[in-house]
XYZ file of C-alpha atoms in Angstrom:
761
model
C 75.002 112.316 -3.616
C 74.724 112.055 0.128
C 72.161 114.805 0.227
C 70.143 113.103 -2.369
C 69.986 109.932 -0.279
C 68.924 111.790 2.852
C 66.103 113.528 1.001
C 64.798 110.233 -0.361
C 64.887 108.724 3.143
C 62.880 111.531 4.590
C 60.292 111.215 1.874
C 59.658 107.286 2.512
C 59.248 107.219 6.371
C 55.369 106.966 6.411
C 55.276 104.248 3.739
C 57.402 101.923 5.791
C 55.078 102.199 8.765
C 52.094 101.469 6.598
C 53.908 98.526 5.068
C 54.766 97.108 8.484
C 51.166 97.577 9.573
C 49.903 95.689 6.556
C 52.259 92.821 7.317
C 51.738 92.504 11.083
C 47.908 92.745 11.269
C 47.201 89.649 9.108
C 49.829 87.774 11.058
C 48.087 88.591 14.310
C 44.657 87.730 12.842
C 45.967 84.382 11.551
C 47.421 83.554 14.959
C 44.108 84.392 16.670
C 42.231 82.248 14.143
C 44.714 79.411 14.591
C 44.345 79.540 18.371
C 40.527 79.338 18.248
C 40.702 76.638 15.592
C 43.030 74.589 17.807
C 40.705 75.104 20.776
C 37.741 73.911 18.658
C 39.622 70.772 17.615
C 40.479 69.988 21.219
C 36.871 70.649 22.271
C 35.593 68.465 19.451
C 37.759 65.540 20.555
C 36.772 66.071 24.172
C 33.061 66.160 23.234
C 33.421 62.950 21.244
C 35.091 61.149 24.159
C 32.508 62.508 26.584
C 29.612 61.282 24.441
C 31.164 57.834 24.062
C 31.751 57.718 27.796
C 28.166 58.745 28.344
C 26.902 55.936 26.109
C 29.130 53.400 27.881
C 28.006 54.638 31.253
C 24.378 54.335 30.209
C 24.898 50.754 29.040
C 26.544 49.920 32.352
C 23.146 50.163 34.016
C 22.027 46.834 32.489
C 19.320 44.751 34.125
C 20.710 42.346 36.793
C 17.765 40.006 36.255
C 18.624 39.579 32.592
C 22.318 39.410 33.367
C 21.672 36.270 35.416
C 20.763 34.607 32.116
C 23.925 35.913 30.497
C 21.945 38.609 28.676
C 22.653 42.335 28.718
C 20.055 44.999 28.054
C 18.716 48.275 29.415
C 15.335 47.997 30.994
C 14.671 51.432 32.500
C 12.579 54.423 31.597
C 13.890 56.562 28.694
C 14.100 59.683 30.844
C 16.208 57.846 33.404
C 18.587 56.631 30.740
C 18.829 60.116 29.243
C 19.538 61.676 32.601
C 22.309 59.147 33.224
C 23.723 59.801 29.789
C 23.793 63.593 30.239
C 25.285 63.264 33.693
C 28.105 61.128 32.342
C 28.730 63.490 29.428
C 28.679 66.533 31.685
C 31.113 64.918 34.080
C 33.611 64.412 31.311
C 33.827 67.929 29.813
C 36.306 70.544 31.025
C 33.744 73.250 31.749
C 32.424 71.384 34.790
C 35.849 71.237 36.454
C 36.315 74.060 38.941
C 39.764 75.620 38.524
C 41.414 78.884 39.587
C 44.088 78.513 36.956
C 44.026 79.206 33.268
C 41.721 76.925 31.147
C 42.454 76.473 27.483
C 38.810 75.424 26.830
C 35.758 75.959 29.005
C 33.436 73.407 27.371
C 29.956 72.857 28.819
C 26.940 70.687 27.880
C 23.990 72.218 26.068
C 20.936 70.182 27.126
C 18.818 71.589 24.356
C 20.610 69.684 21.590
C 21.121 66.430 23.484
C 19.158 63.179 23.048
C 19.361 59.425 23.674
C 17.803 56.948 21.226
C 17.247 53.275 22.063
C 17.368 50.694 19.269
C 17.208 46.893 18.936
C 15.797 44.937 21.839
C 16.226 41.412 23.177
C 12.795 40.724 21.720
C 14.481 40.602 18.325
C 15.530 37.023 17.481
C 18.755 38.092 15.782
C 19.895 40.182 18.741
C 18.744 37.586 21.269
C 20.550 34.762 19.470
C 23.732 36.817 19.107
C 23.901 37.328 22.874
C 23.214 33.634 23.474
C 26.073 32.664 21.154
C 28.354 35.096 22.934
C 27.404 33.579 26.296
C 27.762 29.955 25.204
C 30.639 29.937 22.750
C 33.168 28.974 25.420
C 31.041 26.513 27.399
C 29.019 24.616 24.824
C 31.833 22.996 22.786
C 33.321 21.472 25.936
C 29.954 20.097 27.064
C 29.258 18.856 23.574
C 32.555 17.014 23.313
C 32.433 15.421 26.730
C 28.760 14.666 27.202
C 27.426 14.028 23.727
C 29.666 13.048 20.853
C 32.179 11.014 22.845
C 29.515 8.809 24.412
C 28.011 7.835 21.089
C 31.266 7.548 19.169
C 33.442 5.750 21.687
C 30.838 3.091 22.355
C 30.203 2.528 18.658
C 26.516 3.082 19.374
C 26.289 5.782 16.739
C 27.342 3.282 14.079
C 25.108 0.531 15.506
C 22.083 2.816 15.526
C 22.825 3.848 11.978
C 22.973 0.191 10.952
C 19.745 -0.538 12.848
C 18.006 2.373 11.162
C 19.180 1.172 7.749
C 18.124 -2.403 8.566
C 14.641 -1.254 9.560
C 14.269 0.613 6.272
C 15.490 -2.402 4.299
C 13.276 -4.748 6.325
C 10.212 -2.605 5.737
C 10.936 -2.371 2.019
C 11.648 -6.106 1.588
C 8.712 -7.192 3.756
C 6.337 -5.054 1.730
C 7.600 -6.595 -1.501
C 7.290 -10.099 -0.017
C 3.734 -9.397 1.102
C 2.819 -7.861 -2.263
C 4.287 -10.816 -4.107
C 2.598 -13.374 -1.842
C -0.746 -11.580 -1.967
C -0.685 -11.582 -5.749
C 0.447 -15.214 -5.851
C -2.424 -16.079 -3.520
C -4.774 -14.290 -5.875
C -3.265 -16.095 -8.874
C -3.564 -19.448 -7.096
C -7.179 -18.680 -6.245
C -7.971 -18.090 -9.908
C -6.012 -21.123 -11.035
C -7.887 -23.229 -8.447
C -11.123 -21.989 -10.008
C -9.847 -23.099 -13.420
C -8.875 -26.481 -12.027
C -12.213 -26.983 -10.282
C -13.936 -26.236 -13.567
C -11.655 -28.779 -15.245
C -12.558 -31.379 -12.610
C -16.233 -30.973 -13.441
C -15.811 -30.451 -17.173
C -13.642 -33.447 -17.999
C -16.133 -36.264 -17.124
C -19.040 -34.235 -18.434
C -17.569 -33.633 -21.876
C -16.125 -37.121 -21.980
C -19.570 -38.712 -21.461
C -21.461 -36.231 -23.619
C -19.047 -36.595 -26.510
C -19.389 -40.386 -26.289
C -23.185 -40.036 -26.359
C -22.948 -37.648 -29.299
C -20.713 -40.084 -31.107
C -23.218 -42.918 -30.424
C -26.081 -40.826 -31.798
C -23.956 -39.893 -34.770
C -23.449 -43.575 -35.573
C -27.219 -44.140 -35.428
C -28.311 -41.296 -37.653
C -25.538 -41.667 -40.199
C -25.995 -39.162 -43.002
C -29.712 -38.634 -42.489
C -31.160 -35.251 -41.959
C -34.164 -34.203 -39.998
C -35.911 -32.890 -43.103
C -35.279 -36.055 -45.003
C -36.519 -38.241 -42.161
C -39.556 -36.072 -41.634
C -40.434 -36.339 -45.312
C -39.945 -40.086 -45.262
C -42.044 -40.329 -42.148
C -44.771 -38.262 -43.763
C -44.695 -40.425 -46.879
C -44.814 -43.590 -44.787
C -47.736 -42.325 -42.779
C -49.569 -41.462 -46.004
C -48.765 -44.873 -47.354
C -50.063 -46.424 -44.142
C -53.276 -44.451 -44.420
C -53.715 -45.573 -48.025
C -53.140 -49.166 -47.065
C -55.651 -48.902 -44.260
C -58.139 -47.413 -46.725
C -57.483 -50.348 -49.038
C -58.165 -52.754 -46.172
C -61.387 -50.968 -45.384
C -62.443 -51.159 -49.039
C -61.546 -54.843 -49.252
C -63.516 -55.536 -46.078
C -66.491 -53.739 -47.651
C -66.139 -55.765 -50.816
C -65.918 -59.001 -48.845
C -69.061 -58.161 -46.920
C -70.842 -57.422 -50.203
C -69.704 -60.692 -51.770
C -70.684 -62.666 -48.712
C -74.160 -61.242 -48.973
C -74.245 -62.263 -52.660
C -73.849 -65.960 -51.829
C -71.565 -68.832 -52.717
C -71.162 -67.843 -56.307
C -68.552 -65.231 -55.065
C -66.439 -67.529 -52.885
C -63.527 -67.512 -55.215
C -63.642 -63.714 -55.375
C -63.844 -63.573 -51.594
C -60.787 -65.774 -51.266
C -58.919 -63.508 -53.638
C -59.872 -60.499 -51.554
C -58.750 -62.248 -48.391
C -55.417 -62.993 -49.984
C -55.120 -59.359 -51.069
C -56.066 -58.208 -47.587
C -53.381 -60.427 -46.035
C -50.789 -59.010 -48.349
C -51.900 -55.449 -47.492
C -51.843 -56.311 -43.768
C -48.272 -57.509 -44.106
C -47.450 -54.333 -45.959
C -49.097 -52.277 -43.160
C -46.900 -54.079 -40.608
C -43.828 -53.210 -42.651
C -44.941 -49.621 -43.016
C -45.633 -49.371 -39.249
C -42.188 -50.742 -38.532
C -40.735 -48.264 -40.982
C -42.665 -45.457 -39.346
C -41.428 -46.594 -35.911
C -37.850 -46.708 -37.179
C -38.246 -43.301 -38.765
C -39.724 -41.865 -35.572
C -36.814 -43.322 -33.561
C -34.414 -41.934 -36.113
C -36.116 -38.559 -35.889
C -35.873 -38.675 -32.108
C -32.194 -39.553 -32.372
C -31.698 -36.730 -34.833
C -33.445 -34.289 -32.520
C -31.466 -35.567 -29.522
C -28.275 -35.321 -31.567
C -29.059 -31.774 -32.633
C -30.037 -30.826 -29.127
C -26.905 -32.395 -27.625
C -24.637 -30.845 -30.244
C -26.202 -27.417 -29.754
C -25.939 -27.779 -25.986
C -22.274 -28.792 -26.226
C -21.567 -25.843 -28.500
C -23.258 -23.387 -26.150
C -21.787 -24.910 -22.997
C -18.275 -25.114 -24.404
C -18.508 -21.456 -25.410
C -19.799 -20.529 -21.944
C -17.193 -22.690 -20.205
C -14.420 -21.221 -22.331
C -15.576 -17.686 -21.489
C -15.543 -18.559 -17.786
C -12.096 -20.132 -18.067
C -10.824 -17.078 -19.929
C -12.212 -14.773 -17.231
C -10.400 -16.763 -14.561
C -7.286 -16.851 -16.727
C -7.431 -13.083 -17.203
C -7.623 -12.511 -13.451
C -4.928 -15.137 -12.983
C -2.581 -13.444 -15.450
C -3.205 -9.986 -13.966
C -2.360 -11.259 -10.502
C 0.616 -13.235 -11.784
C 1.983 -10.221 -13.682
C 1.763 -8.137 -10.519
C 3.443 -10.951 -8.635
C 6.206 -11.010 -11.266
C 6.717 -7.266 -10.905
C 6.921 -7.461 -7.104
C 9.116 -10.557 -7.336
C 11.504 -8.839 -9.747
C 11.718 -5.817 -7.456
C 12.218 -8.109 -4.478
C 15.062 -10.000 -6.121
C 16.683 -6.760 -7.282
C 16.446 -5.180 -3.830
C 17.822 -8.299 -2.163
C 20.801 -8.309 -4.504
C 21.421 -4.615 -3.815
C 21.200 -5.134 -0.046
C 23.519 -8.121 -0.146
C 26.024 -6.167 -2.264
C 25.796 -3.252 0.144
C 26.285 -5.536 3.139
C 29.261 -7.204 1.494
C 30.869 -3.808 0.983
C 30.094 -2.390 4.452
C 30.894 -5.510 6.478
C 28.931 -8.189 8.259
C 25.861 -7.336 10.295
C 24.254 -10.294 11.995
C 20.668 -9.262 11.359
C 21.326 -8.949 7.621
C 21.562 -12.743 7.382
C 17.776 -12.817 7.273
C 17.876 -11.408 3.756
C 19.666 -14.562 2.632
C 16.824 -16.700 4.061
C 14.040 -14.933 2.197
C 11.986 -17.372 0.072
C 13.053 -16.661 -3.493
C 11.133 -17.418 -6.669
C 12.818 -17.150 -10.042
C 11.251 -15.267 -12.905
C 11.445 -18.374 -15.112
C 9.435 -20.335 -12.548
C 6.634 -17.770 -12.616
C 6.776 -17.615 -16.420
C 6.409 -21.411 -16.574
C 3.499 -21.238 -14.132
C 1.717 -18.701 -16.308
C 2.395 -20.474 -19.615
C 1.088 -23.812 -18.334
C -2.097 -22.229 -16.993
C -2.615 -20.498 -20.320
C -1.930 -23.807 -22.109
C -4.715 -25.523 -20.156
C -7.229 -22.929 -21.267
C -5.852 -23.038 -24.813
C -6.427 -26.799 -24.966
C -10.050 -26.371 -23.983
C -10.302 -23.553 -26.481
C -9.373 -26.126 -29.154
C -12.277 -28.327 -28.072
C -14.668 -25.381 -28.168
C -13.402 -24.444 -31.618
C -14.035 -27.970 -32.932
C -17.528 -28.142 -31.480
C -18.475 -24.727 -32.802
C -17.358 -25.570 -36.332
C -18.811 -29.087 -36.643
C -21.981 -29.651 -38.682
C -22.078 -33.432 -38.983
C -20.387 -35.039 -36.020
C -18.696 -38.158 -37.224
C -16.153 -40.541 -35.825
C -13.218 -38.347 -36.814
C -14.773 -35.394 -35.021
C -15.161 -37.520 -31.949
C -11.534 -38.588 -32.039
C -10.385 -34.968 -32.481
C -12.584 -33.797 -29.584
C -11.361 -36.591 -27.359
C -7.775 -35.716 -28.222
C -8.493 -32.162 -27.037
C -10.312 -32.953 -23.775
C -7.801 -35.536 -22.577
C -4.663 -33.280 -22.817
C -6.696 -30.467 -21.234
C -7.387 -32.651 -18.221
C -3.880 -34.096 -18.105
C -2.227 -30.649 -18.278
C -4.547 -29.333 -15.561
C -3.709 -32.292 -13.302
C 0.038 -31.919 -13.822
C 0.027 -28.171 -13.102
C -2.203 -28.663 -10.068
C 0.107 -31.336 -8.713
C 3.368 -29.405 -9.117
C 2.072 -25.955 -8.195
C 0.070 -27.087 -5.167
C 3.300 -28.411 -3.637
C 5.025 -25.067 -4.212
C 2.055 -23.155 -2.856
C 1.978 -25.378 0.227
C 5.657 -24.719 0.901
C 5.280 -20.980 0.336
C 2.184 -20.702 2.503
C 3.794 -22.803 5.207
C 6.677 -20.309 5.390
C 4.255 -17.410 5.296
C 2.142 -18.958 8.048
C 5.176 -19.469 10.280
C 6.285 -15.883 9.680
C 2.793 -14.501 10.309
C 2.371 -16.463 13.529
C 5.828 -15.478 14.771
C 5.240 -11.812 13.974
C 1.991 -11.851 15.914
C 3.771 -13.426 18.878
C 6.439 -10.718 18.864
C 3.829 -7.978 18.512
C 1.928 -9.393 21.461
C 5.125 -9.601 23.501
C 5.976 -5.964 22.840
C 2.405 -4.715 23.296
C 2.367 -5.427 27.036
C 5.238 -3.002 27.590
C 3.932 -0.441 25.123
C 0.649 -0.431 27.064
C 2.585 0.289 30.259
C 4.285 3.233 28.586
C 0.983 4.581 27.269
C -0.527 4.340 30.744
C 2.311 6.514 32.053
C 1.538 9.267 29.560
C -0.742 12.156 30.404
C 0.434 12.431 34.007
C 2.350 15.147 35.805
C 4.310 14.993 39.013
C 2.294 17.849 40.485
C 0.179 16.321 43.262
C -2.903 18.459 42.846
C -6.325 17.955 41.371
C -5.750 20.950 39.107
C -2.656 22.107 37.281
C -1.019 24.709 39.503
C 0.866 26.001 36.468
C -2.291 26.882 34.564
C -1.926 30.642 34.987
C 1.713 30.509 33.950
C 0.794 28.635 30.782
C -1.937 31.167 30.036
C 0.672 33.913 30.352
C 3.010 32.013 28.047
C 0.559 30.618 25.508
C -2.472 32.836 25.870
C -6.073 31.865 26.588
C -7.930 30.545 23.504
C -11.249 30.822 25.362
C -10.756 34.579 25.672
C -8.858 34.998 22.429
C -5.844 36.470 24.211
C -2.251 36.050 23.048
C 0.558 34.998 25.340
C 4.160 36.087 25.537
C 5.208 33.399 23.036
C 2.881 34.571 20.281
C 3.788 38.190 20.935
C 7.461 37.416 20.269
C 6.590 35.356 17.209
C 4.503 38.226 15.825
C 7.143 40.840 16.549
C 9.644 38.804 14.533
C 7.184 38.246 11.659
C 7.302 34.480 12.161
C 4.340 32.193 11.618
C 3.364 29.876 14.449
C 4.753 26.398 13.786
C 2.443 24.353 15.963
C 3.905 20.844 15.482
C 7.131 20.736 17.492
C 8.511 17.286 16.706
C 7.752 14.196 14.622
C 4.931 12.102 16.002
C 5.814 9.186 18.276
C 3.248 6.414 17.748
C 3.227 3.708 20.434
C -0.009 1.988 19.414
C 1.730 -1.217 18.369
C 5.167 -2.723 17.854
C 5.285 -1.871 14.125
C 4.527 1.810 14.653
C 6.677 2.073 17.776
C 9.662 0.519 15.988
C 9.222 2.792 12.974
C 8.948 5.867 15.224
C 12.092 4.867 17.102
C 14.106 4.362 13.914
C 12.864 7.622 12.404
C 13.930 9.410 15.561
C 17.560 8.309 15.296
C 17.880 8.362 11.513
C 19.665 11.733 11.496
C 21.455 11.405 14.845
C 24.823 10.418 13.385
C 25.087 13.548 11.245
C 23.989 15.784 14.105
C 26.690 14.450 16.422
C 29.413 15.436 13.972
C 28.082 18.864 13.094
C 28.353 21.617 15.703
C 26.123 24.452 14.594
C 24.880 27.715 16.057
C 21.671 25.920 16.941
C 23.596 23.755 19.374
C 24.741 26.801 21.349
C 21.149 27.997 21.544
C 20.032 24.547 22.689
C 22.766 24.363 25.323
C 21.780 27.807 26.592
C 18.287 26.450 27.197
C 19.554 23.315 28.922
C 21.803 25.276 31.260
C 19.468 28.158 32.149
C 16.122 26.408 32.685
C 14.739 23.557 34.805
C 13.293 20.172 33.816
C 11.407 17.178 35.238
C 14.246 15.603 37.229
C 15.813 18.896 38.346
C 16.680 18.487 42.018
C 16.488 14.680 41.869
C 19.798 13.938 40.198
C 22.698 12.804 42.360
C 26.436 12.819 41.911
C 28.728 9.819 42.326
C 28.685 10.191 46.106
C 24.879 10.139 46.250
C 24.520 13.865 46.986
C 21.768 15.809 45.253
C 23.258 17.945 42.523
C 22.777 21.662 42.983
C 22.666 24.348 40.330
C 25.297 27.096 40.211
C 23.540 28.959 37.419
C 22.857 32.630 38.296
C 19.420 32.238 36.697
C 18.477 29.943 39.647
C 16.348 27.431 37.686
C 14.980 25.943 40.899
C 13.113 29.166 41.706
C 11.395 29.631 38.350
C 7.616 29.818 38.106
C 7.220 26.734 35.917
C 8.459 24.164 38.388
C 10.584 21.403 36.792
C 9.011 21.642 33.345
C 10.657 24.488 31.437
C 12.804 22.416 29.054
C 9.821 20.247 28.208
C 7.857 23.385 27.380
C 10.707 24.721 25.233
C 10.828 21.450 23.307
C 7.131 20.770 22.788
C 5.251 23.981 23.504
C 2.100 22.335 24.859
C -0.127 24.341 27.184
C 0.010 22.042 30.200
C 2.535 20.235 32.335
C 0.979 16.831 31.621
C 1.096 17.306 27.861
C 4.737 18.377 27.814
C 5.739 15.558 30.174
C 3.887 13.030 28.005
C 5.603 14.164 24.816
C 9.015 14.061 26.461
C 8.313 10.645 27.999
C 7.126 9.169 24.703
C 10.095 10.498 22.777
C 12.577 9.402 25.425
C 11.041 5.929 25.450
C 11.296 5.835 21.651
C 14.966 6.794 21.877
C 15.714 4.096 24.463
C 13.677 1.678 22.349
C 15.861 2.535 19.362
C 19.057 1.945 21.359
C 17.879 -1.377 22.770
C 16.493 -2.484 19.414
C 19.856 -1.716 17.806
C 21.537 -3.849 20.467
C 19.117 -6.742 19.912
C 19.767 -6.636 16.167
C 23.447 -7.270 16.839
C 22.627 -10.765 18.163
C 19.358 -12.029 16.618
C 18.311 -15.632 17.232
C 19.011 -18.127 14.453
C 15.517 -19.615 14.528
C 14.110 -16.168 13.773
C 16.658 -15.497 11.035
C 15.826 -18.801 9.331
C 12.136 -17.902 8.913
C 13.170 -15.491 6.172
C 11.077 -12.527 7.299
C 13.087 -9.309 7.816
C 10.124 -7.707 9.572
C 9.989 -10.613 12.031
C 13.646 -10.035 12.936
C 12.941 -6.362 13.457
C 9.785 -6.990 15.513
C 11.649 -9.483 17.697
C 14.307 -6.826 18.325
C 11.591 -4.250 19.073
C 9.923 -6.627 21.547
C 13.205 -7.202 23.363
C 14.045 -3.511 23.197
C 10.654 -2.508 24.627
C 11.279 -4.564 27.766
C 14.578 -2.820 28.521
C 13.356 0.619 27.391
C 10.450 0.537 29.831
C 12.838 -0.391 32.661
C 15.204 2.425 31.634
C 12.373 4.971 31.708
C 11.452 4.034 35.279
C 14.995 4.950 36.307
C 15.367 8.067 34.180
C 12.294 9.870 35.517
C 13.573 9.222 39.056
C 16.732 11.162 38.251
C 18.958 8.103 37.848
C 21.586 7.581 35.174
C 21.207 4.660 32.795
C 23.918 3.101 30.636
C 23.919 4.425 27.132
C 24.326 0.876 25.902
C 24.509 -2.350 27.895
C 26.366 -4.212 25.162
C 28.511 -1.447 23.653
C 29.782 0.353 26.726
C 27.827 0.345 29.961
C 30.361 2.698 31.590
C 28.894 5.605 29.603
C 25.676 6.806 31.214
C 23.096 9.458 30.416
C 20.455 11.195 32.487
C 17.014 12.574 31.726
C 18.629 15.972 31.105
C 21.112 14.477 28.632
C 18.295 13.010 26.575
C 16.548 16.375 26.486
C 19.797 17.809 25.165
C 19.723 15.203 22.373
C 16.112 16.101 21.562
C 17.029 19.759 21.244
C 19.558 18.711 18.617
C 17.107 16.456 16.820
C 14.317 19.034 16.694
C 16.242 22.281 16.421
C 13.887 25.039 15.266
C 15.388 28.423 16.006
C 12.414 30.736 15.658
C 10.086 28.725 17.858
C 12.714 27.946 20.494
C 13.913 31.546 20.703
C 10.361 32.833 21.155
C 9.625 30.269 23.876
C 12.836 31.172 25.715
C 11.993 34.855 25.473
C 8.529 34.094 26.861
C 9.968 32.107 29.786
C 12.507 34.820 30.606
C 9.723 37.403 30.653
C 7.649 35.117 32.884
C 10.543 34.649 35.327
C 11.883 38.214 35.376
C 8.740 40.228 34.735
C 10.661 42.162 32.057
C 9.352 42.644 28.547
C 12.300 41.832 26.297
C 10.830 43.946 23.528
C 11.437 46.927 25.828
C 14.911 45.741 26.821
C 17.355 47.768 24.729
C 20.682 46.385 23.587
C 21.802 49.254 21.311
C 21.703 52.991 22.014
C 22.642 56.113 20.134
C 23.539 59.161 22.264
C 23.799 62.694 20.914
C 25.063 65.646 22.977
C 25.757 69.305 22.188
C 28.601 71.186 23.917
C 29.933 74.699 23.484
C 33.074 76.729 24.156
C 33.570 80.482 24.235
C 35.526 81.814 21.233
C 38.361 84.158 22.048
C 38.809 85.803 18.696
C 36.767 86.508 15.581
C 33.554 84.518 16.217
C 32.039 85.866 13.014
C 34.884 84.500 10.922
C 34.674 81.111 12.672
C 30.949 81.007 11.951
C 31.639 81.543 8.238
C 34.275 78.828 8.273
C 31.753 76.497 9.942
C 29.208 77.191 7.231
C 31.868 76.391 4.665
C 32.400 73.020 6.325
C 35.939 73.722 7.509
C 35.057 72.982 11.137
C 32.202 71.544 13.200
C 31.385 74.849 14.808
C 28.014 76.607 14.925
C 28.515 80.043 16.542
C 25.756 81.346 18.802
C 26.236 84.361 21.080
C 29.989 84.119 20.799
C 30.103 80.406 21.678
C 30.983 77.561 19.325
C 28.475 74.693 19.618
C 29.673 71.160 18.788
C 27.282 68.200 18.379
C 28.612 64.631 18.642
C 26.880 61.228 18.445
C 28.047 57.955 19.971
C 26.576 54.486 19.354
C 27.253 51.277 21.217
C 25.689 47.857 21.744
C 26.174 44.997 24.178
């Protein structure tokens, strides 16, 4: 048994060695692979950190000029940025570190696979605004709270201005309805007066003509023209026959006379016959005369009746025309009057709910007219015409005008005249009262307009001027750079930034301020502050952008403002607004975008005056005079407040443009003051328009720094390739890299690793 075991052992010695070899070789290969794999992972992490460090180092070379505005961007040549990037990457890989000791990895940078890509510039509105918000998010809320909202809220001016704005809207609406109603009532009264004047002339005419017609009617009785003409013809024939008989008798007498005395008895008989015929001729002549008079009366009767029929028809048509115009005007007056009464009720209900406001008392003094009063006015005027229509109807239908017809006609003409007199008497008194009130209101409004106009003219004379004491605008070239030169068709910086952001040019910066007269100036002032209350309670991103502009750029009174001790205020802003190329006019340009100093100053001056006018008008409306309230014209109350406000607003402007502070409100808190700069801050809020403002700021920054923001990079992507030498099995590692098990690309025994880092300011 022992021998058997020894023989078996001797026979298996080579197999064991082979077995051990098969076991140990894979173990050694796995260890070598694991070591290189670990080295690759370490190199990969090191390359990633080096690339990120390179990107950060590149971004650290931001432009100092832009940084003074709180903006960060690269503004250097691409090759310079790439060189800085590669230098930073190379300085952070292990292969560049000289060492006499063992190195686990010997990583080095491969310049062939390295690149640096710049993306997103400050010329982009989104990027530019993001950096502005980052710069201002800590400063702007504090400034907003202390310098803006508190001043308006604590003084109650915000509420007062809101009430003034609402009053102006109500006053304009009510005044328009009053004027519409009164204009239509004037038109109705004009047409009624025409009806009455016709009645004045018509009444005596018809009264006398009807009496004459009645007289003629009594004379002619039931005779007709045909009958009378026939009787007249018969009488004339009878007269002719009688005359012929006389002639024949005369001939017979002459013959008998010639015959001698034997015919004396016959002659006497003929003379007797002739006398009887002569008497009959006299009767016939009288009859003919009576018939001719009767015929004349009949013709006069027919003529008079026909004339009265035609004239009554014509007069009725004229009265109806006047009545139609009267009713059209009165219906329009009713519509305006109904709207007026409804609006007054709504305003009074609103005022009762919101509390007393002194100026609103004028709405209670408005001259009111009830609907029933206007209805009665219209029905009585229509009744007058209807009464005359009855007369015309009687005359047109009559054939034989008898005594009853006369009485009916007289009963129509007399009520017509009486009704016209009564309406004229009652309505003329009402019209006199209404027109007296209207006249007082019109005269008073003209006086207030004239009072305000003197100060508005002073403001207008101050427009169009610039503080630059030169015959030509020394900023002309700067404005050409900003806005371009239309004469040459060149674009400026502003338009270039608008185009690059695919934004259309919005040429009108703010609502128009019209100072031509008190009405327009007051309306402009109220429109300006209509949305102020909401803006003061709503902090938006636009405010941060606006505050960035106010803090980084100069304005008209920059360098004139003083602190409480009388010392000129300096600017601690790194952007140094006092050294900018547009001297003391940058904020005005940002707000209005005109192409000259004078134009921008004028727009700012006009808007600031309108704002001060709104404040002072709101104050005046808190204490209106009773004699103005009692006139019953809301517009008069508003114009009186505008006139008083214009006086104080003009005085305030003289101080503001000299760098002085003026009280926000004399009556509601004079301890709160605001400067020219503060009002510009308000205007930025009122007219916030991101795209335009951002482009103008970009243009100004380029003008001041000489740097094109479209070439100022805020985001970069850096890619670098590094390599390490593989210790074991490079071919196997290459296959594993192709399979996606590592990031290695093997070339000439070295594993190349490519990493990308991105970063933005």
